[in-house]
Coordinates of C-alpha atoms in Angstrom, one line a residue:
Chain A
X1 CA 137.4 -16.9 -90.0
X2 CA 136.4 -15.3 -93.0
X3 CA 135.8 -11.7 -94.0
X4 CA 131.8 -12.0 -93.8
X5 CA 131.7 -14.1 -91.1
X6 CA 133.6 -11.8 -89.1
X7 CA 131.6 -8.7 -90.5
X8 CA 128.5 -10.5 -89.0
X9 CA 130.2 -11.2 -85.4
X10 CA 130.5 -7.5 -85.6
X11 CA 127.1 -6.6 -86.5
X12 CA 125.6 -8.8 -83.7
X13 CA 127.8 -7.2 -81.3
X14 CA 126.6 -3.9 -82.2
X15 CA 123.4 -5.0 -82.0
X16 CA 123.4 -5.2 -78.2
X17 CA 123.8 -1.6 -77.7
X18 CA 121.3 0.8 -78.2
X19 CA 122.2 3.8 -77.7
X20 CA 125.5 5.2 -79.7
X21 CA 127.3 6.6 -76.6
X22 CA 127.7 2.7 -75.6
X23 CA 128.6 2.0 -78.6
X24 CA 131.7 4.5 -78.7
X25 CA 132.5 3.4 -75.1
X26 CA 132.9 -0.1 -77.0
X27 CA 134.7 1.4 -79.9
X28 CA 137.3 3.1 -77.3
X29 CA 137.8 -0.6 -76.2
X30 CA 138.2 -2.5 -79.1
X31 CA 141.2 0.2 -79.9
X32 CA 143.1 -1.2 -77.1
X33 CA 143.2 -4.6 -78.6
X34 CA 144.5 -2.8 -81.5
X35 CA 147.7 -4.3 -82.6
X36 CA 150.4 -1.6 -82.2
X37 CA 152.9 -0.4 -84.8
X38 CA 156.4 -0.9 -83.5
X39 CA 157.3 2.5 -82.4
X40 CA 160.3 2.5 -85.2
X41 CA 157.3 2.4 -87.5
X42 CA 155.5 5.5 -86.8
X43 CA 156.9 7.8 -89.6
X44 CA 155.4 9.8 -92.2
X45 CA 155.3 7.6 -94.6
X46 CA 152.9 4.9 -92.7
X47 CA 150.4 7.9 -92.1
X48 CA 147.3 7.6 -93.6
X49 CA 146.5 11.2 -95.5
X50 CA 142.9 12.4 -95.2
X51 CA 143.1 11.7 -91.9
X52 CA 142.0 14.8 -88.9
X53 CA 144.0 12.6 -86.0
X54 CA 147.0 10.7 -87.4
X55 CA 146.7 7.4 -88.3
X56 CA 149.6 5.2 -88.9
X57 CA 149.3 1.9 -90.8
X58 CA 151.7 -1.2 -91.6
X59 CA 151.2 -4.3 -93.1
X60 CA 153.6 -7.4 -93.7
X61 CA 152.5 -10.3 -95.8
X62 CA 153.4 -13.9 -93.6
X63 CA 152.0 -17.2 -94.8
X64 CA 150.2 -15.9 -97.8
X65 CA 148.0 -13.2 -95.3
X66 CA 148.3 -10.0 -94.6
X67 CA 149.1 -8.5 -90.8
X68 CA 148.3 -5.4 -89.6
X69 CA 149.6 -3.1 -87.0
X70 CA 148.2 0.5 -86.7
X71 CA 148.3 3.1 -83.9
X72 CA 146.4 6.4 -84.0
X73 CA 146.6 9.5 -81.2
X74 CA 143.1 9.9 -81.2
X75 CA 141.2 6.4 -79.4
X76 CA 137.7 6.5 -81.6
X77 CA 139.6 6.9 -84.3
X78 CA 142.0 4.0 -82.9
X79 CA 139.1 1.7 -82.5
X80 CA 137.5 2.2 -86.1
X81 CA 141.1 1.2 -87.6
X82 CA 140.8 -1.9 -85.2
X83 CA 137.5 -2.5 -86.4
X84 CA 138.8 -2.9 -89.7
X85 CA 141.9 -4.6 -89.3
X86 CA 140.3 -7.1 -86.8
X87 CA 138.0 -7.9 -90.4
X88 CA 141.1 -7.8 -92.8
X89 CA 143.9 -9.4 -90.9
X90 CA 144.6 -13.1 -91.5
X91 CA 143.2 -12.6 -95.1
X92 CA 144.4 -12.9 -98.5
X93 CA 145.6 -10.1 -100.1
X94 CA 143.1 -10.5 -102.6
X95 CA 140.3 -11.0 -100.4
X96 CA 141.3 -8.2 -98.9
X97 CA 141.5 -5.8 -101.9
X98 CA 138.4 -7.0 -103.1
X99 CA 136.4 -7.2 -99.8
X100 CA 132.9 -5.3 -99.2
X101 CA 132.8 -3.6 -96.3
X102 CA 129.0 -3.5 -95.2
X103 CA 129.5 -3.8 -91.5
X104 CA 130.2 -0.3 -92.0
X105 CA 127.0 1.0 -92.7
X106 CA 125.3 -1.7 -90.8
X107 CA 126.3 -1.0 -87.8
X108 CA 125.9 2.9 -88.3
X109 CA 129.5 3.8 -88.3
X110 CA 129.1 6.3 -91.2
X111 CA 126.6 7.8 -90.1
X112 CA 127.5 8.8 -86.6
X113 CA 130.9 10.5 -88.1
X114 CA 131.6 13.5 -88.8
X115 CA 132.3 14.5 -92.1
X116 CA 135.5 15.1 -91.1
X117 CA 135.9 11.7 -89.6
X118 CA 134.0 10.0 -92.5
X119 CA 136.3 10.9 -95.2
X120 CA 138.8 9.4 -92.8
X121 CA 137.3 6.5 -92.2
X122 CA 137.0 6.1 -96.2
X123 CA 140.9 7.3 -96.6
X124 CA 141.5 4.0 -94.3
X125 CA 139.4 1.4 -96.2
X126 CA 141.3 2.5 -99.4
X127 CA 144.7 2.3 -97.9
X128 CA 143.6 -1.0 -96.4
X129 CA 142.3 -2.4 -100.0
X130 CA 145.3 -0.5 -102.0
X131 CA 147.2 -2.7 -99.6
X132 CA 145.9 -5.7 -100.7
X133 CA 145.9 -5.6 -104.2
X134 CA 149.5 -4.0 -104.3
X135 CA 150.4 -8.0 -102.2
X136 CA 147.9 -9.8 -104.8
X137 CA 149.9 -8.3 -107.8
X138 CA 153.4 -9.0 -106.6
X139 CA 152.5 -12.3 -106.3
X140 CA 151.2 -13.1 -109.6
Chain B
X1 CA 116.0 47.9 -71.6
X2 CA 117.1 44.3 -70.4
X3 CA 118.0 41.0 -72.0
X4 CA 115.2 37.9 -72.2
X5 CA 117.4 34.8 -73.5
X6 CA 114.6 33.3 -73.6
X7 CA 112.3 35.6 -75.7
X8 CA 115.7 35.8 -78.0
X9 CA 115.4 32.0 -78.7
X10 CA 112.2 31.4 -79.7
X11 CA 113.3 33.6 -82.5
X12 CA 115.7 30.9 -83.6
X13 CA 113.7 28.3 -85.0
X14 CA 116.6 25.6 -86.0
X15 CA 117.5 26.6 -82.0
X16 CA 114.3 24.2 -81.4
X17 CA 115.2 21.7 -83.2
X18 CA 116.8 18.0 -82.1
X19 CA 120.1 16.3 -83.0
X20 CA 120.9 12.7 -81.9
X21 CA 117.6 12.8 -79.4
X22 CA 118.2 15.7 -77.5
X23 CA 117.6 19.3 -78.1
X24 CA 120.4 20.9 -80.3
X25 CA 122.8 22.7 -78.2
X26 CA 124.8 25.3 -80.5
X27 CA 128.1 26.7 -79.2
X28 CA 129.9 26.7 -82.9
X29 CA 129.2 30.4 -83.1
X30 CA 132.6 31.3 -83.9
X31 CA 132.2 29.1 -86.9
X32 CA 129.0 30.1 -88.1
X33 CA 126.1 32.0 -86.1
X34 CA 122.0 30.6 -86.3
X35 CA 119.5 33.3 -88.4
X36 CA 116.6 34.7 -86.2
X37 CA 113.3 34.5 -88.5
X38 CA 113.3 38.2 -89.1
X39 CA 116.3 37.5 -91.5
X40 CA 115.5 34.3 -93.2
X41 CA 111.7 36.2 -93.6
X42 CA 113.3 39.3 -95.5
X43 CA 115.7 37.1 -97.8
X44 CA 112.7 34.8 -98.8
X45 CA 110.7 38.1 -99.6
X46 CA 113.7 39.5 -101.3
X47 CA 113.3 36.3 -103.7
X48 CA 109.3 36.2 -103.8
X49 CA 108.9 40.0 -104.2
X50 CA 111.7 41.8 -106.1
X51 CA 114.4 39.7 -106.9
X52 CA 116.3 41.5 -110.0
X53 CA 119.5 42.2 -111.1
X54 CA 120.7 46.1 -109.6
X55 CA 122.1 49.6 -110.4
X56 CA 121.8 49.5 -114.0
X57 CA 117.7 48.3 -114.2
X58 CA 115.0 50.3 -115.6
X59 CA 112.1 48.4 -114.5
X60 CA 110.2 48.8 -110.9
X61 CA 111.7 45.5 -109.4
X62 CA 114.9 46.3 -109.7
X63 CA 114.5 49.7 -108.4
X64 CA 113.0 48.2 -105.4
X65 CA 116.1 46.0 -105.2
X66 CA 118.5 48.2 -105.4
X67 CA 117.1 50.2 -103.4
X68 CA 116.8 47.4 -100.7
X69 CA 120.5 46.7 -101.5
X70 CA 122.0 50.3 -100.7
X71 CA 119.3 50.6 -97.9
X72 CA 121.2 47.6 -96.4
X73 CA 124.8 49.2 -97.1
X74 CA 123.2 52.6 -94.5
X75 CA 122.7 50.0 -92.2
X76 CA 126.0 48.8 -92.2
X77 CA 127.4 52.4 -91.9
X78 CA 125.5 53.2 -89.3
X79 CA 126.1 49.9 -86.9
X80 CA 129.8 50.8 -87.4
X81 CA 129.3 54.1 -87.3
X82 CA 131.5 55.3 -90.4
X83 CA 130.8 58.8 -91.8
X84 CA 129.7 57.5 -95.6
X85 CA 127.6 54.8 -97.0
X86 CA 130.7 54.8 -99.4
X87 CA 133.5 54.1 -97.6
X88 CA 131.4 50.6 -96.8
X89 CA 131.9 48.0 -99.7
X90 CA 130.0 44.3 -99.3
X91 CA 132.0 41.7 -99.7
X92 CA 131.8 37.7 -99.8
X93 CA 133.0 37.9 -96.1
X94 CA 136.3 38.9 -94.0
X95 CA 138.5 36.4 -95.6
X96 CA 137.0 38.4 -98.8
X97 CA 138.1 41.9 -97.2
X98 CA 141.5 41.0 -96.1
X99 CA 142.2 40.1 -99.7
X100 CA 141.1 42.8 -100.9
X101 CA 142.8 45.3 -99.1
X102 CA 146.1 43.1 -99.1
X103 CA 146.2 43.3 -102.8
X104 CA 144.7 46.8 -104.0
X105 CA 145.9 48.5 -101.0
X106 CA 149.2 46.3 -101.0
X107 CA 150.3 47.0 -104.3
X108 CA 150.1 51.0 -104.1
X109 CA 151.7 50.8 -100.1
X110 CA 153.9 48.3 -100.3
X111 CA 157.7 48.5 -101.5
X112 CA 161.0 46.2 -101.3
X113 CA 162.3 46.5 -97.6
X114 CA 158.7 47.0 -96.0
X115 CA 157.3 45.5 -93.2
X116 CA 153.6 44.2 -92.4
X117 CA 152.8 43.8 -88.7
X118 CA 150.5 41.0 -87.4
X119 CA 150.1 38.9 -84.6
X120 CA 150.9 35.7 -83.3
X121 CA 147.2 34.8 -83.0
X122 CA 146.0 35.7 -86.0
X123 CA 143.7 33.4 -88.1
X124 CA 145.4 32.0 -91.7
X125 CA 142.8 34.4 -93.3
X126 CA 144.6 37.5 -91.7
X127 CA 148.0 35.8 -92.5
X128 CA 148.3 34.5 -95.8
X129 CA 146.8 37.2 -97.9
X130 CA 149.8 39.2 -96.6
X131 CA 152.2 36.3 -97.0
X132 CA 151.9 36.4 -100.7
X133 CA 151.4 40.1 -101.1
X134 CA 154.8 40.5 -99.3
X135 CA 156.0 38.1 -101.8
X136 CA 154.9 39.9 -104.6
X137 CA 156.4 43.4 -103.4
X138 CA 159.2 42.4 -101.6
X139 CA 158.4 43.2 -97.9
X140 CA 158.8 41.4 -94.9
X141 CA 155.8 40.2 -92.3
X142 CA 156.7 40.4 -88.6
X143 CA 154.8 38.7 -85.9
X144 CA 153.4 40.6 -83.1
X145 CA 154.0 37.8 -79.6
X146 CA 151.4 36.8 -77.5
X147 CA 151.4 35.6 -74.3
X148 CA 150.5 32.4 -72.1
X149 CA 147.3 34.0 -71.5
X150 CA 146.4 34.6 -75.1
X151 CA 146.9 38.7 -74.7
X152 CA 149.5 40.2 -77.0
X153 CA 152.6 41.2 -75.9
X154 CA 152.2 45.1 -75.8
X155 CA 155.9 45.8 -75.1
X156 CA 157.0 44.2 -78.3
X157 CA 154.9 46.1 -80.4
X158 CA 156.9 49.6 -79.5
X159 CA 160.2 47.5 -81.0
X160 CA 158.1 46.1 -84.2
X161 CA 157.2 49.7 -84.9
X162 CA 159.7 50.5 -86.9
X163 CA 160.0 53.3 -89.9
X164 CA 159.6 50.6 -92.5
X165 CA 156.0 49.4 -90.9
X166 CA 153.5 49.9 -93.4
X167 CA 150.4 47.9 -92.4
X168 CA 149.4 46.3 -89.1
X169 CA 146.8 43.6 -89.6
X170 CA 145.3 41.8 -86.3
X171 CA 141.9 40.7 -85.0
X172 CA 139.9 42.2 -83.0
X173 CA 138.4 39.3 -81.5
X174 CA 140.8 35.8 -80.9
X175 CA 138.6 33.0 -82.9
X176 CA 140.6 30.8 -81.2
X177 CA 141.0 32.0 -78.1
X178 CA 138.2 34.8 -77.1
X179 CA 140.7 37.4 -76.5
X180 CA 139.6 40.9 -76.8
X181 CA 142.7 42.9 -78.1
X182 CA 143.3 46.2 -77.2
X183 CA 142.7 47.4 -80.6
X184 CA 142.3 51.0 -80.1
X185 CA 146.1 51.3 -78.7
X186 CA 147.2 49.4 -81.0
X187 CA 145.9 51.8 -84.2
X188 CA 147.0 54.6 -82.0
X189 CA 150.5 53.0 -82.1
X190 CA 150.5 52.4 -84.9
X191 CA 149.4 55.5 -86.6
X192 CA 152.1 57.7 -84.3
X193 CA 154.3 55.3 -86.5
X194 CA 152.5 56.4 -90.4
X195 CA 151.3 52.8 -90.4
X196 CA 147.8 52.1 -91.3
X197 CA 145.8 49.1 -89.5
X198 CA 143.3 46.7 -90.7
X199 CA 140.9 45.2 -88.1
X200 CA 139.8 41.6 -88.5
X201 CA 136.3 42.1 -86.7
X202 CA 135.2 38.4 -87.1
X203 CA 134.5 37.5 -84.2
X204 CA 133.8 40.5 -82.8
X205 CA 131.1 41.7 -85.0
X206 CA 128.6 39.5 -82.8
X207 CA 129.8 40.7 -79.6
X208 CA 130.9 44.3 -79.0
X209 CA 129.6 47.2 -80.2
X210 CA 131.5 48.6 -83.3
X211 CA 132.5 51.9 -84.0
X212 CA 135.2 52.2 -86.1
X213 CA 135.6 56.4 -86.0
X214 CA 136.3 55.7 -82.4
X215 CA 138.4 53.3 -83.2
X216 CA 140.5 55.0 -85.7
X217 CA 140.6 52.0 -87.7
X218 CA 141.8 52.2 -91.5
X219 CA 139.7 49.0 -92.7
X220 CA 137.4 46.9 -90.7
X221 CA 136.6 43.9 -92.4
X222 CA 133.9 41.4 -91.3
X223 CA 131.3 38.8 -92.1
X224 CA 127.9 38.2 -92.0
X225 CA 127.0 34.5 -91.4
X226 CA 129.0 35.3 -87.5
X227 CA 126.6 38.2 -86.3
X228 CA 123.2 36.3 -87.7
X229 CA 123.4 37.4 -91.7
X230 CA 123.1 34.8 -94.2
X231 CA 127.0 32.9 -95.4
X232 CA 128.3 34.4 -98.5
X233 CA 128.3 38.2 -97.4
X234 CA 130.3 40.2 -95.3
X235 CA 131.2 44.1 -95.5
X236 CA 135.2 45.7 -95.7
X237 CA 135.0 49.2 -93.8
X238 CA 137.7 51.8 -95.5
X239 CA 139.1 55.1 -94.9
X240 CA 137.6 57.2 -98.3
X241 CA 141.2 58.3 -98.8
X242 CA 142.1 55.6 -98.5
X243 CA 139.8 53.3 -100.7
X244 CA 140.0 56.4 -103.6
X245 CA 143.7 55.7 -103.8
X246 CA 143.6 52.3 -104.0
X247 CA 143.3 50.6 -107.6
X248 CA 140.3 48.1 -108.6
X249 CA 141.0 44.4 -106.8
X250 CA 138.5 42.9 -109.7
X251 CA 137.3 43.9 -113.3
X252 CA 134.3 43.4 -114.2
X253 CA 130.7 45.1 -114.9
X254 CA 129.4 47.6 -112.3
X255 CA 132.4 48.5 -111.3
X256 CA 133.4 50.7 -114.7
X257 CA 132.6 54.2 -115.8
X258 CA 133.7 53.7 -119.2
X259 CA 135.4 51.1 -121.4
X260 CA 136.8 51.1 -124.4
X261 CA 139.8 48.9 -125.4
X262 CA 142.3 51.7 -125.2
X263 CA 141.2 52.5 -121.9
X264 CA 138.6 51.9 -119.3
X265 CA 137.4 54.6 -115.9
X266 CA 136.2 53.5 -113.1
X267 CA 132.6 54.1 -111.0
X268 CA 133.2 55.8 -107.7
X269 CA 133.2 53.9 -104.5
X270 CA 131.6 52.0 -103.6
X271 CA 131.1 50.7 -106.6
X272 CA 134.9 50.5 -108.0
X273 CA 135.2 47.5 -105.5
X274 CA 132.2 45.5 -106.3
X275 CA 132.3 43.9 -109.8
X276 CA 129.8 41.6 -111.2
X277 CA 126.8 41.4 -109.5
X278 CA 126.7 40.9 -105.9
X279 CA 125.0 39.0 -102.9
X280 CA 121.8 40.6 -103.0
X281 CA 119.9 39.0 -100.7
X282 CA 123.0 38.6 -98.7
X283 CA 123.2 41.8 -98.6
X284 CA 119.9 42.4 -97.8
X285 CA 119.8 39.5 -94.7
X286 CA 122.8 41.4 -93.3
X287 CA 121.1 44.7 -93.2
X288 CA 117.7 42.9 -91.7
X289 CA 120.3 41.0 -89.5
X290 CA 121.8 44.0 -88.2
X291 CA 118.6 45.9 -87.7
X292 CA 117.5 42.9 -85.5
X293 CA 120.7 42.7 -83.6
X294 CA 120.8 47.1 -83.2
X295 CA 117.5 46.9 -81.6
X296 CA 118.8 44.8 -78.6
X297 CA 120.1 46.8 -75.6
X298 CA 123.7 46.3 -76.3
X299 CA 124.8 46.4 -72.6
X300 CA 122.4 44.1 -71.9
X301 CA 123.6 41.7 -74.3
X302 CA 127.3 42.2 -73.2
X303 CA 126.4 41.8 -69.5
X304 CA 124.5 38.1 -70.7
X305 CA 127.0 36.5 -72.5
X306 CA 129.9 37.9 -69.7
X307 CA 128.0 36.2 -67.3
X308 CA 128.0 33.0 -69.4
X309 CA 131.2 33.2 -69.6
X310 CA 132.4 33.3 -66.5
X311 CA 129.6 30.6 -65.4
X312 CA 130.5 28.2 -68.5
X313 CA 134.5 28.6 -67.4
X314 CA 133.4 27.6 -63.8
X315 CA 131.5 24.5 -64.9
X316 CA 134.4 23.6 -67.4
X317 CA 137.1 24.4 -64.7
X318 CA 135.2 21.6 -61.7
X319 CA 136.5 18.6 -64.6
X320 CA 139.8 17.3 -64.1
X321 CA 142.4 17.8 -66.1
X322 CA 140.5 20.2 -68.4
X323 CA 143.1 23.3 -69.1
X324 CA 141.7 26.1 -70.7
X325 CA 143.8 27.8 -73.8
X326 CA 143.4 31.5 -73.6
X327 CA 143.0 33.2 -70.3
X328 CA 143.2 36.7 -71.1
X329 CA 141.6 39.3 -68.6
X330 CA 139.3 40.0 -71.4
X331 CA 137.8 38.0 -73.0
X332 CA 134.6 37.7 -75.2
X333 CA 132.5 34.4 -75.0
X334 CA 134.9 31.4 -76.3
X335 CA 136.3 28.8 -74.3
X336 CA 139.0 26.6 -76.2
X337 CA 140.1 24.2 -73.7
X338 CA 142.1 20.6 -73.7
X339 CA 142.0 17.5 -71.7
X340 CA 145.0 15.8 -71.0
X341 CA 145.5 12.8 -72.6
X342 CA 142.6 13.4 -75.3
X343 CA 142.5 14.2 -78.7
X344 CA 139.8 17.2 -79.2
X345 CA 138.7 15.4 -82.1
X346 CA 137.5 12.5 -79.7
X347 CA 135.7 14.9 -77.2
X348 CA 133.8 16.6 -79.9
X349 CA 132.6 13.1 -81.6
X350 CA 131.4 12.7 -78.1
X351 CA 130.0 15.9 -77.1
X352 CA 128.2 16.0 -80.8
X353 CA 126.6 12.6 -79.5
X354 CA 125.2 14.3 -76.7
X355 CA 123.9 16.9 -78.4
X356 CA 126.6 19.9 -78.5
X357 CA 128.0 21.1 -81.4
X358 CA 131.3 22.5 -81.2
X359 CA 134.4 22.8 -83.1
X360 CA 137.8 21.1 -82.4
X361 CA 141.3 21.2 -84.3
X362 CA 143.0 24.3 -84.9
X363 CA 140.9 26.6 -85.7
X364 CA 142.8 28.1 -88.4
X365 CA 145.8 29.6 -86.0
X366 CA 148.1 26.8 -86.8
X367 CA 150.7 29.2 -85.7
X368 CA 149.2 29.8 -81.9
X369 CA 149.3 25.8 -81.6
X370 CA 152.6 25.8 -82.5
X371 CA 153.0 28.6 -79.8
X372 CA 151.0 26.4 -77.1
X373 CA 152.9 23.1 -78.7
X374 CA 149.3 21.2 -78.8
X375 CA 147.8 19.9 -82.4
X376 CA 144.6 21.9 -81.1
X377 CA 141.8 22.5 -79.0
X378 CA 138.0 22.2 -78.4
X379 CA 136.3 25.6 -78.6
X380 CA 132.8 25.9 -77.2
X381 CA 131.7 29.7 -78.7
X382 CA 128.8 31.0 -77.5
X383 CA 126.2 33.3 -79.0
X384 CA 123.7 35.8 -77.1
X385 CA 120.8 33.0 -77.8
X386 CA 122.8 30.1 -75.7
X387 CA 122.2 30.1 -71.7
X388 CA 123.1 28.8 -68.8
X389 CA 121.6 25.5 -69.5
X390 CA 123.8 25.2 -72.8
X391 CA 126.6 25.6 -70.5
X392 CA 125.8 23.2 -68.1
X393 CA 124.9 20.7 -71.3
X394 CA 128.8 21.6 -72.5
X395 CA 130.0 20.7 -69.1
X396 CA 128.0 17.6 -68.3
X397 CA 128.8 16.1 -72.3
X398 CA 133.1 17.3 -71.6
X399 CA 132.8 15.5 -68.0
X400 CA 130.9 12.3 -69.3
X401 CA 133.5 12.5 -72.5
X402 CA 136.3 12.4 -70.0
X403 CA 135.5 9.9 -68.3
X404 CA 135.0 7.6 -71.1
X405 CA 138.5 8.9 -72.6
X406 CA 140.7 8.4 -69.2

């Protein structure tokens, strides 16, 4: 599927909840679909700065598209990052450095963070999109 | 006297107001404190009536302000009960204080070889300004132990005495924990020793009665926005002896008696201390702000927010696995607690959905996680405005939280 198509899929499942402390419980689950980082893969290095709860981020580029694995030891927090990678993984590098996140702000995300939170949330769409273009150039 | 909670709220008015659909349920007090309308009235007529420039005006508005100002600065003496007006210098808060007295008072005291005593559970703000004045000078800090419960360890402090202490420096009040230290010991201690101490009253400025004669402290430093002043002021309480011997912290105007460019003299205290021009109306909302909270029956007050604490720990304690971090015997009205298996950064994005503002991480006392080996806590700090039904809010939001977090 494609980046907006997927953003959409999102959006309409949001849609179904009204209020937000249903949509956290639904956040919480989507983190445990999260693919997990191989435990050998949880150093400093992978940690995303900016970040209150530690996030820890990998990518490997298979096929021309970029995989994710991520973990974080806080679960909202583990959720957003699968919200993100479930929109970003299976792309291509370019499409994912280049990619315009409205689902975001659709769905309310910002919003309902703390500021705290937000600025991590924003730390993890960089990383994400860094990502990307560092694959796009190395292939050109 | 008694204590109406309730007639003490409806003087809040951001108290009445509602955050994600419910009615706003404050217990980040430790961080910041709400203004009653008697303060936010007197700073907007500071602005709309005589708003000048002080000390050094002609003119009637500025006579009016300054007098304002220095009326504020009696007010502050006489809630802490120190002999002058002059031994009390505004400031931009605590974290303002501490500096201050760490570098003007540090550079006269301080020699290669001595020691500066503070405690395990001491905020960054009462740790780092003496980290890098011990630099500077060559002296050593020492760490004061606490225990499990969040009390310090009283034994140990006999042993850190030693001939080369020069400054103890702990809180009064545990911002992370709620502990009430046994402050006048310690300064008694302390000064059987030739060491002078330096109270971080924080968090204790909008819970216990101050008195710092009675205390014996050499500096008391605290800040306003925590005992329902506006954010940018706070007042350092000094010894006269002591603050005469100390050189300036800043240059500036106001704080001169004479410049030229071979030499310049210095105002008398307070004055030496405060260069530029200060927080006016800050000033001026902590005085109103002090007033307000001096006409309250003070034992009244106490015996309110007691009773919330012991009720709020009961609620928190019926939620399994909730531990609470800090258990000391006493304790002023903060609850840090953990749930097993949660990150507090995860309860309080819940809890703020409900409603409840509170604060979680570690509170600036990285060192007192490290002692409790957890990356921090959520702290529910109450205020004498909150009651029982802000309690039972906190619990209802942590239990909910849990449960969506097991």
């Amino acid at each position: 599927m494609r980046i907006n198509q997927i953003q959409d899929e999102i959006i309409e499942e949001f849609g179904a909840f009204d209020a937000w402390m249903d949509k956290y419980e639904y956040i919480i689950e989507l983190g445990k679909k999260l693919p997990l980082i191989d435990p050998a893969h949880k150093v400093d290095g992978n940690l995303i700065r900016g970040c209150q709860s530690r996030v820890w981020l990998r990518a490997e580029l298979n096929d021309g598209a970029l995989r994710f694995t991520a973990d974080s030891d806080a679960v909202i927090t583990k959720g957003i990052i699968a919200l993100l990678v479930r929109v970003l993984a299976g792309q291509k590098p370019e499409e994912v450095a280049s990619a315009n996140l409205y689902f975001i702000d659709a769905i309310g995300l910002r919003e309902h963070l703390s500021s705290t939170r937000a600025n991590g949330l924003v730390s993890m769409v960089a990383e994400l999109k860094r990502i990307g273009g560092e694959y796009s150039g190395a292939r050109h | 006297m008694s204590f109406d909670v309730e007639a003490v709220r409806a003087q809040f008015p951001i108290l009445h107001r509602r955050v994600n659909g419910g009615e706003l349920v404050y217990l980040d007090n430790g961080a910041s404190s709400q203004k009653p309308q008697r303060v936010i009235d007197e700073v907007a007529r500071y602005y709309r009536e005589f708003n000048s420039n002080i000390h050094r005006g002609v003119h009637h508005l500025s006579q009016q302000a300054t007098e304002a100002y220095e009326h504020a600065r009696e007010t502050v003496r006489a809630h802490i009960n120190a002999e002058h007006a002059r031994e009390v210098l505004f400031t931009g808060g605590t974290t303002h204080g501490i500096n201050l007295v760490a570098s003007a008072w540090g550079r006269r005291h301080l020699s290669r070889g001595d020691e500066v005593l503070v405690t395990a559970m001491e905020h960054h703000s009462n740790i780092v300004p003496w980290q890098l004045i011990c630099e500077e000078r060559g002296a050593k800090l020492r760490v004061l132990p606490v225990n499990r419960a969040g009390e310090l360890v009283m034994d140990e402090l006999e042993k850190l005495l030693t001939a080369r202490t020069r400054m103890v420096a702990l809180a009064h009040v545990s911002n992370s924990l709620g502990t009430i230290n046994p402050v006048a010991r310690v300064i008694e201690m302390a000064h059987a020793r030739g060491a002078a101490v330096l109270v971080d009253g924080a968090q204790a400025a909008p819970h216990l009665q101050l008195d710092v004669r009675e205390l014996g402290a050499d500096f008391y430093a605290f800040s306003g926005h925590k005992v329902f002043a506006p954010t940018g002021i706070g007042a350092l309480y000094g010894k006269l002896e002591l603050l005469e011997d100390m050189p300036p912290y800043q240059g500036g105007g106001e704080m001169i008696e004479r410049v030229t460019f071979d030499k310049t003299t210095f105002a008398d205290l307070p004055h030496k201390f405060e260069a530029g021009t200060p927080n006016i109306a800050g000033g001026i909302g902590l005085g109103a702000a002090l007033h307000w909270f001096g006409e309250l029956d003070a034992d009244a007050v106490a015996a309110h927010e007691q009773d919330l604490l012991a009720y709020a720990t009961g609620r928190l304690k019926e939620i399994e696995r909730l531990s609470i971090i800090g258990t000391a015997r006493d304790k002023a009205c903060v609850i840090s607690f953990v749930l097993e298996g949660a990150h507090p950064s995860d309860v309080g994005a819940l809890l703020n959905q409900q409603g409840v503002a509170v604060r979680t991480g570690h509170h600036c006392t990285q060192p007192l996680m490290d002692f409790y080996g957890i990356s921090g806590t959520v702290r529910a700090s109450f205020a004498l405005y909150n009651n029982r039904a802000d309690a039972d809010a906190l619990a209802a939001g942590v239990a909910r939280a849990a449960k969506m977090l097991a």
